[in-house]
PDB file of C-alpha atoms in Angstrom:
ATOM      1  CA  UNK U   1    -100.002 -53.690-116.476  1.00 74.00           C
ATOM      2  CA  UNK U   2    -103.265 -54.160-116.794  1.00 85.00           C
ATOM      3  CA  UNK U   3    -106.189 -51.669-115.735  1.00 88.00           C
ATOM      4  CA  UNK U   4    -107.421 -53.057-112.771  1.00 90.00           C
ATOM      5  CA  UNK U   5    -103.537 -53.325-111.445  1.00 87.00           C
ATOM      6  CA  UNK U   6    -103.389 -49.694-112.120  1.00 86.00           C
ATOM      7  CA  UNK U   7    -106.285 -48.798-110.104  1.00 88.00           C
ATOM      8  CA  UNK U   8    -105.009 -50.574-107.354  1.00 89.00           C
ATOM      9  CA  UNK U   9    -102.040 -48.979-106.970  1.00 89.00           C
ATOM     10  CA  UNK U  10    -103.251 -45.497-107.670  1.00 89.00           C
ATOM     11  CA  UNK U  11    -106.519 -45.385-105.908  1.00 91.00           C
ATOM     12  CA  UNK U  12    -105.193 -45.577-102.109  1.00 91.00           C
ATOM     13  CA  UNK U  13    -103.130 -42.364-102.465  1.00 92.00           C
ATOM     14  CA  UNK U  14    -105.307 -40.583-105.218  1.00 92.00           C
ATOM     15  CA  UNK U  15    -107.234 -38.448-102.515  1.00 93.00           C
ATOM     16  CA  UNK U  16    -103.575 -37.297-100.793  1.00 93.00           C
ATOM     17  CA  UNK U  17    -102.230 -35.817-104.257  1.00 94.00           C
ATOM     18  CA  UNK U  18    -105.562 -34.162-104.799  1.00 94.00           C
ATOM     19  CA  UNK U  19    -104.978 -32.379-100.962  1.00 92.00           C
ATOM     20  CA  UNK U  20    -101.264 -31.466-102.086  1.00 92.00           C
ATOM     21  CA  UNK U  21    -102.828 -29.781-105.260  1.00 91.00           C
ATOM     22  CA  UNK U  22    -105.628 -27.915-103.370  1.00 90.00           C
ATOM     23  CA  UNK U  23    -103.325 -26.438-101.174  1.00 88.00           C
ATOM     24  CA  UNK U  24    -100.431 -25.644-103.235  1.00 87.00           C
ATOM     25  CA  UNK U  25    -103.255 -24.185-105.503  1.00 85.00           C
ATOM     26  CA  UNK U  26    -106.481 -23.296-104.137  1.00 83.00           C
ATOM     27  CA  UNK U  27    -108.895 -23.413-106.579  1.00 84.00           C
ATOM     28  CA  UNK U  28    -110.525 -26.688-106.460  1.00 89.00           C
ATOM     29  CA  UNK U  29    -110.639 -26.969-110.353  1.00 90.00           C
ATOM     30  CA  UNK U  30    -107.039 -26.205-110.690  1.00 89.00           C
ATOM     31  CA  UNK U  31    -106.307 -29.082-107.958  1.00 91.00           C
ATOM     32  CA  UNK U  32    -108.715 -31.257-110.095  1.00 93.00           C
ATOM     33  CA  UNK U  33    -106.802 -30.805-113.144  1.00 92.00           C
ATOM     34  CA  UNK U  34    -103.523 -31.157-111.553  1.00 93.00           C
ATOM     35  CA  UNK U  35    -104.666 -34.040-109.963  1.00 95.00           C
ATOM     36  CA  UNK U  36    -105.621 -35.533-113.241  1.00 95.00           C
ATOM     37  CA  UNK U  37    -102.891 -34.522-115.001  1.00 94.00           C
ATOM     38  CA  UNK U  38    -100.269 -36.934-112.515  1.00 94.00           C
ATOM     39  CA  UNK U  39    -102.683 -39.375-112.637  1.00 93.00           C
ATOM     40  CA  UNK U  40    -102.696 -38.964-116.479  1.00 94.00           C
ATOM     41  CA  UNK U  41     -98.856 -39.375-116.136  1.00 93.00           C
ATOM     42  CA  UNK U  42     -98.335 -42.543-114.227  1.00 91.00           C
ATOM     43  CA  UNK U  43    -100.799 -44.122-116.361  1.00 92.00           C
ATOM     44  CA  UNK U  44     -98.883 -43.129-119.549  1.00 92.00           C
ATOM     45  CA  UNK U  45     -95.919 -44.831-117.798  1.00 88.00           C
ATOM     46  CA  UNK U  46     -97.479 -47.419-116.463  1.00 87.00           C
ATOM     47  CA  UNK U  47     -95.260 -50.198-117.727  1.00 87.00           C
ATOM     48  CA  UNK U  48     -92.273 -47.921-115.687  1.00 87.00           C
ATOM     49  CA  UNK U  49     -94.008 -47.826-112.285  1.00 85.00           C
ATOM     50  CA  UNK U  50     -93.302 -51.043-111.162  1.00 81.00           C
ATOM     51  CA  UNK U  51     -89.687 -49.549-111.291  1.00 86.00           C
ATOM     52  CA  UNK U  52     -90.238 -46.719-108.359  1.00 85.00           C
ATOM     53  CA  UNK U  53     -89.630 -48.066-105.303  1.00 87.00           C
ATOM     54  CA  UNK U  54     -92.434 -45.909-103.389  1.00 90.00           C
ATOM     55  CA  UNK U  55     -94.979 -45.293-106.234  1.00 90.00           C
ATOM     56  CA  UNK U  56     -97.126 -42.790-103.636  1.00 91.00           C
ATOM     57  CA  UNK U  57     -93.959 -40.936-102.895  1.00 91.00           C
ATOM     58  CA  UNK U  58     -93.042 -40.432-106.291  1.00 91.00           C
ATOM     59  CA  UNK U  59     -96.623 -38.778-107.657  1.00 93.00           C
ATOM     60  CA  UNK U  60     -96.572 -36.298-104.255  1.00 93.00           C
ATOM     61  CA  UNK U  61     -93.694 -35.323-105.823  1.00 92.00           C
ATOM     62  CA  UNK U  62     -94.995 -35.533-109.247  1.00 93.00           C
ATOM     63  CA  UNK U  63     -97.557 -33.500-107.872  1.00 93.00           C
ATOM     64  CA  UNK U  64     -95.521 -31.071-106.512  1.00 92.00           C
ATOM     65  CA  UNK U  65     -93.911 -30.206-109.530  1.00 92.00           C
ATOM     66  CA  UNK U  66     -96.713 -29.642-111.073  1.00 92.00           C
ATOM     67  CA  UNK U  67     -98.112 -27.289-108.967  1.00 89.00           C
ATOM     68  CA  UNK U  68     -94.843 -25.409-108.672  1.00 87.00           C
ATOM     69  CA  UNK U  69     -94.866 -25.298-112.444  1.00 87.00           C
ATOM     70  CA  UNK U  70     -98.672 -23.693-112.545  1.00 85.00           C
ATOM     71  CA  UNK U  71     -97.802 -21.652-109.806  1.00 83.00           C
ATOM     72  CA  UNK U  72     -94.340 -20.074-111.349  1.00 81.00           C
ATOM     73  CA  UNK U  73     -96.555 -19.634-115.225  1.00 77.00           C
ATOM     74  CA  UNK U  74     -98.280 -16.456-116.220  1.00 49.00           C
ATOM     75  CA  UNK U  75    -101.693 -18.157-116.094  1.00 54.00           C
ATOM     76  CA  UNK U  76    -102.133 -18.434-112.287  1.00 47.00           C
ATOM     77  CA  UNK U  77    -100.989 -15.287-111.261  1.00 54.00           C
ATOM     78  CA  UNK U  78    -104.081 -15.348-108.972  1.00 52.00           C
ATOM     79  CA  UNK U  79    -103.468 -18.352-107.129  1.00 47.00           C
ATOM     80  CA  UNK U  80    -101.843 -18.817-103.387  1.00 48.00           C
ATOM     81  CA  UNK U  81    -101.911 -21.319-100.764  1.00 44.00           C
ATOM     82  CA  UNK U  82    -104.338 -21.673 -98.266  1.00 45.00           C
ATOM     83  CA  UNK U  83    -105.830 -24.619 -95.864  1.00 42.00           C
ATOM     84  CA  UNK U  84    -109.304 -24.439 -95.324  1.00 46.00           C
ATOM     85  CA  UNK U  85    -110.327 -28.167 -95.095  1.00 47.00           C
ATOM     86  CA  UNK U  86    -110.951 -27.875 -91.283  1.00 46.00           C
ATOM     87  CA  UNK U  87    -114.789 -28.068 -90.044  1.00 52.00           C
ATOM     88  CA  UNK U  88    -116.418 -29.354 -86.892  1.00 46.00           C
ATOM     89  CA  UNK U  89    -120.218 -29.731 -86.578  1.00 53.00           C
ATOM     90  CA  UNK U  90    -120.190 -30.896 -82.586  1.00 57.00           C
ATOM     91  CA  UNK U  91    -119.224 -27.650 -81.291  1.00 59.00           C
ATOM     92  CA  UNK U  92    -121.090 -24.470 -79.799  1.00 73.00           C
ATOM     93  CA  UNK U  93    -121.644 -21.640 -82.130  1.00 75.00           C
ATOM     94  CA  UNK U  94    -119.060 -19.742 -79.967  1.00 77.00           C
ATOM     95  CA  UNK U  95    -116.269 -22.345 -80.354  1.00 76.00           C
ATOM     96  CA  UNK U  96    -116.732 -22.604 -83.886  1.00 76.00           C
ATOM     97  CA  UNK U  97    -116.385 -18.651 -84.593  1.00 77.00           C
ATOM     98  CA  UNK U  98    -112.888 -18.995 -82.565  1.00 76.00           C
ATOM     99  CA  UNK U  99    -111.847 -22.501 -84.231  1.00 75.00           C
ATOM    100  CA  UNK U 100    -112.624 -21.093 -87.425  1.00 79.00           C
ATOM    101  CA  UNK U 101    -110.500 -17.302 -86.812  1.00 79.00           C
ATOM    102  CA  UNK U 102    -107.826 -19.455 -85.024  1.00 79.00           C
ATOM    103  CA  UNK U 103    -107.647 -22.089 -88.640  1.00 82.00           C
ATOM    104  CA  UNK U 104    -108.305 -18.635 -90.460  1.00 85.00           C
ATOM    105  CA  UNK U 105    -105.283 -17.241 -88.266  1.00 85.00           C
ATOM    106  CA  UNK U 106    -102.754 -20.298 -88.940  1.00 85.00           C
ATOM    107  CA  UNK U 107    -103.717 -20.485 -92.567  1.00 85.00           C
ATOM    108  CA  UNK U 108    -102.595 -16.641 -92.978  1.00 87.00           C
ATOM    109  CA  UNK U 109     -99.377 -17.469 -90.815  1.00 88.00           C
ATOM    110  CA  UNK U 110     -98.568 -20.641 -92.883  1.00 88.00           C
ATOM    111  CA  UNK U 111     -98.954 -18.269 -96.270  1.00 86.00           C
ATOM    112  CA  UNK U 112     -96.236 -16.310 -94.999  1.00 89.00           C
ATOM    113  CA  UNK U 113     -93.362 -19.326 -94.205  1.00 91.00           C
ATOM    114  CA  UNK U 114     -90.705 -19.625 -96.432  1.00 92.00           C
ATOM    115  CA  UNK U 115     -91.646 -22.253 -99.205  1.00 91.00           C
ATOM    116  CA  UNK U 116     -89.651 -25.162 -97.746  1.00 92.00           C
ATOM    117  CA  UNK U 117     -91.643 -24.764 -94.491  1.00 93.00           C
ATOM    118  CA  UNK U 118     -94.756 -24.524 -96.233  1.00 91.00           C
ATOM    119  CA  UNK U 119     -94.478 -27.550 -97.658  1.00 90.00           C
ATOM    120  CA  UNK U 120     -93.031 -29.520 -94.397  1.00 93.00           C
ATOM    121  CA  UNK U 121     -96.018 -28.501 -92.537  1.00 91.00           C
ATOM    122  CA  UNK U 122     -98.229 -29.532 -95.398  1.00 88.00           C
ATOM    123  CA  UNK U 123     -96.510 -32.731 -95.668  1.00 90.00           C
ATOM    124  CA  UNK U 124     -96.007 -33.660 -92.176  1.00 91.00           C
ATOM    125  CA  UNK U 125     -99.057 -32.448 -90.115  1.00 88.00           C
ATOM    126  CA  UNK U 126    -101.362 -32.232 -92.828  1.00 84.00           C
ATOM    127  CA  UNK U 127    -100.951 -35.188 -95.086  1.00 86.00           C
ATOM    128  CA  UNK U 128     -99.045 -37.290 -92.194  1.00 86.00           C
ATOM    129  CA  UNK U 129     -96.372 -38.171 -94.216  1.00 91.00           C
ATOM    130  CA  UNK U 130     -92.818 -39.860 -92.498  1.00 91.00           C
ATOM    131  CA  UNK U 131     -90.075 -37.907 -91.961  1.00 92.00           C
ATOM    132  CA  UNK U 132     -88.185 -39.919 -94.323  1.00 92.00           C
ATOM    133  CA  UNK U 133     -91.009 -39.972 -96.857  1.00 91.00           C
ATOM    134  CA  UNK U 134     -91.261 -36.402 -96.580  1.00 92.00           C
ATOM    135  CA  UNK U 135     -86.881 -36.344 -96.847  1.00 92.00           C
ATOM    136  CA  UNK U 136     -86.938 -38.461 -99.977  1.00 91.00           C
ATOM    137  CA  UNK U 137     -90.009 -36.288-101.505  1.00 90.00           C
ATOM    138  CA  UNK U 138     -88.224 -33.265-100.962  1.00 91.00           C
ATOM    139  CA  UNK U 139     -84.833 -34.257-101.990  1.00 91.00           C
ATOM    140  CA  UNK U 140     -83.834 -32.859 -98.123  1.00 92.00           C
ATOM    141  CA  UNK U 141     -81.858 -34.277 -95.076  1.00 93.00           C
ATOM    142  CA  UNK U 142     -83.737 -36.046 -92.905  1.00 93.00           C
ATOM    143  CA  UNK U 143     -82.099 -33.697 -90.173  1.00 94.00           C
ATOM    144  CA  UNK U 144     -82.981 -31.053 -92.616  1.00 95.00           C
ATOM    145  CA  UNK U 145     -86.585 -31.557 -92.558  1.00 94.00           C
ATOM    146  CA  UNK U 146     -86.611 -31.890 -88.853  1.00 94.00           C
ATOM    147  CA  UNK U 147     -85.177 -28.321 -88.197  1.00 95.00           C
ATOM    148  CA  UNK U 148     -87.369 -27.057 -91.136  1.00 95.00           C
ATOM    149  CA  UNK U 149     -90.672 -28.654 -89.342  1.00 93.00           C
ATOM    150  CA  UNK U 150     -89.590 -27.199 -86.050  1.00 95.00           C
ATOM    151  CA  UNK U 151     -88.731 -23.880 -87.128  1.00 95.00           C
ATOM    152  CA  UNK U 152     -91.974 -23.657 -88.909  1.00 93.00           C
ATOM    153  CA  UNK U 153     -94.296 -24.766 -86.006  1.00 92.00           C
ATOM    154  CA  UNK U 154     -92.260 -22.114 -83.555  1.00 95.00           C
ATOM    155  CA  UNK U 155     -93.125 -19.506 -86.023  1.00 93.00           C
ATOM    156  CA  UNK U 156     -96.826 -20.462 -86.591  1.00 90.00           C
ATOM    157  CA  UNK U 157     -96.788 -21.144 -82.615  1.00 90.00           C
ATOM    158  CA  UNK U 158     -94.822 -17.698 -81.631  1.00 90.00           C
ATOM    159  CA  UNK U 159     -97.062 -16.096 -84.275  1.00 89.00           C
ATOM    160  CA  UNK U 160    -100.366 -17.283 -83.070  1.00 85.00           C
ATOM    161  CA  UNK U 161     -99.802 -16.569 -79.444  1.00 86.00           C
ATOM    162  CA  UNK U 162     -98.513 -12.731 -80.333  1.00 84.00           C
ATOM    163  CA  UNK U 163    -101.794 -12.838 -81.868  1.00 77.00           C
ATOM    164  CA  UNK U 164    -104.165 -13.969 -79.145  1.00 73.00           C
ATOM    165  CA  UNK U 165    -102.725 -12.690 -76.638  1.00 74.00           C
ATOM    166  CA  UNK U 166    -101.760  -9.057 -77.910  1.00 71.00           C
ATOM    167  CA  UNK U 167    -103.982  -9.073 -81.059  1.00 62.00           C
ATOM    168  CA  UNK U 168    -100.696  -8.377 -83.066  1.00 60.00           C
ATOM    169  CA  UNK U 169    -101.173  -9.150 -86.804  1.00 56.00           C
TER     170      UNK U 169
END
C-alpha cells in the first residue's frame, strides 16, 4: 500500500478519532498524541488494513483503547471527560450565557453516566455514528446500545430539567 492509498483511507475519518480522543481525554495535546499514536498504528499495519472490513470503525475503537489505557495509567491521573466543542456566534449575548451554562450543565451530567453511557452518547449524538457501527465498536447488542442510549438521554434529560426548573445540582 502505497502512501497516497493510505492517506486516502485515513484522512476522511482522521478528524472523528481526534474528537473521540479529546473527549475521552481533554487535554488537546493528549488527544493529539493519541490521535497520532492510532494513526501511527494503522500505518505500521498498513499491508493488514485492507483486511478490516470497516477500517473507520476499527481505529474509533483503536482509539478507544487507547484512551482507556491513558486514562486507567498513573500518568493521567488529572484527566476526565468533558465536551466543550459547542459555540454559536449568531446569538444574543443573553442566549449565549444560557446555551453555554445549559452545554456547561450537560457536560457535568454526561461526566457523571456510567462509562458505557458515556461513550453511547459520545458515539451516537456526538460523532453520529450508526447504531450498528456504534454495536460493532463497542462489542454490544445492538438492542444493548439502544437501551444504553435511551437510558442515558432520560438521565441527562431528567437531570437537566431538575436543574432548570428547581436549580437542583
Amino acid at each position: 500500500m502505497t502512501q497516497r492509498e493510505f492517506l486516502n483511507i485515513v484522512m476522511p475519518f482522521k478528524d472523528k478519532v481526534f474528537r473521540l480522543a479529546k473527549r475521552l481525554l481533554i487535554s488537546t495535546e493528549e488527544a493529539e498524541d493519541a490521535t497520532q499514536e492510532v494513526l501511527m498504528k494503522l500505518w505500521n499495519n498498513k499491508e493488514k488494513i485492507e483486511e478490516y472490513k470497516n477500517v473507520e470503525a476499527f481505529s474509533m475503537t483503536m482509539t478507544k483503547n487507547f484512551c482507556f489505557d491513558k486514562l486507567k495509567s498513573k500518568q493521567s491521573q488529572n484527566l476526565k471527560i468533558v465536551h466543550s466543542n459547542y459555540e454559536d456566534n449568531s446569538t444574543s449575548l443573553q442566549k449565549q450565557v444560557e446555551l453555554n451554562d445549559s452545554v456547561s450543565w450537560v457536560s457535568r451530567i454526561i461526566e457523571g453516566l456510567p462509562e458505557q453511557q458515556r461513550m453511547v452518547i459520545q458515539l451516537r449524538d456526538i460523532e453520529e455514528y450508526d447504531l450498528d457501527e456504534i454495536a460493532h465498536m463497542l462489542d454490544m447488542n445492538n438492542t444493548a446500545v439502544r437501551v444504553t442510549l435511551s437510558r442515558a438521554r432520560k438521565t441527562i434529560r431528567e437531570k437537566l430539567t431538575n436543574t432548570h426548573s428547581y436549580g437542583i445540582k
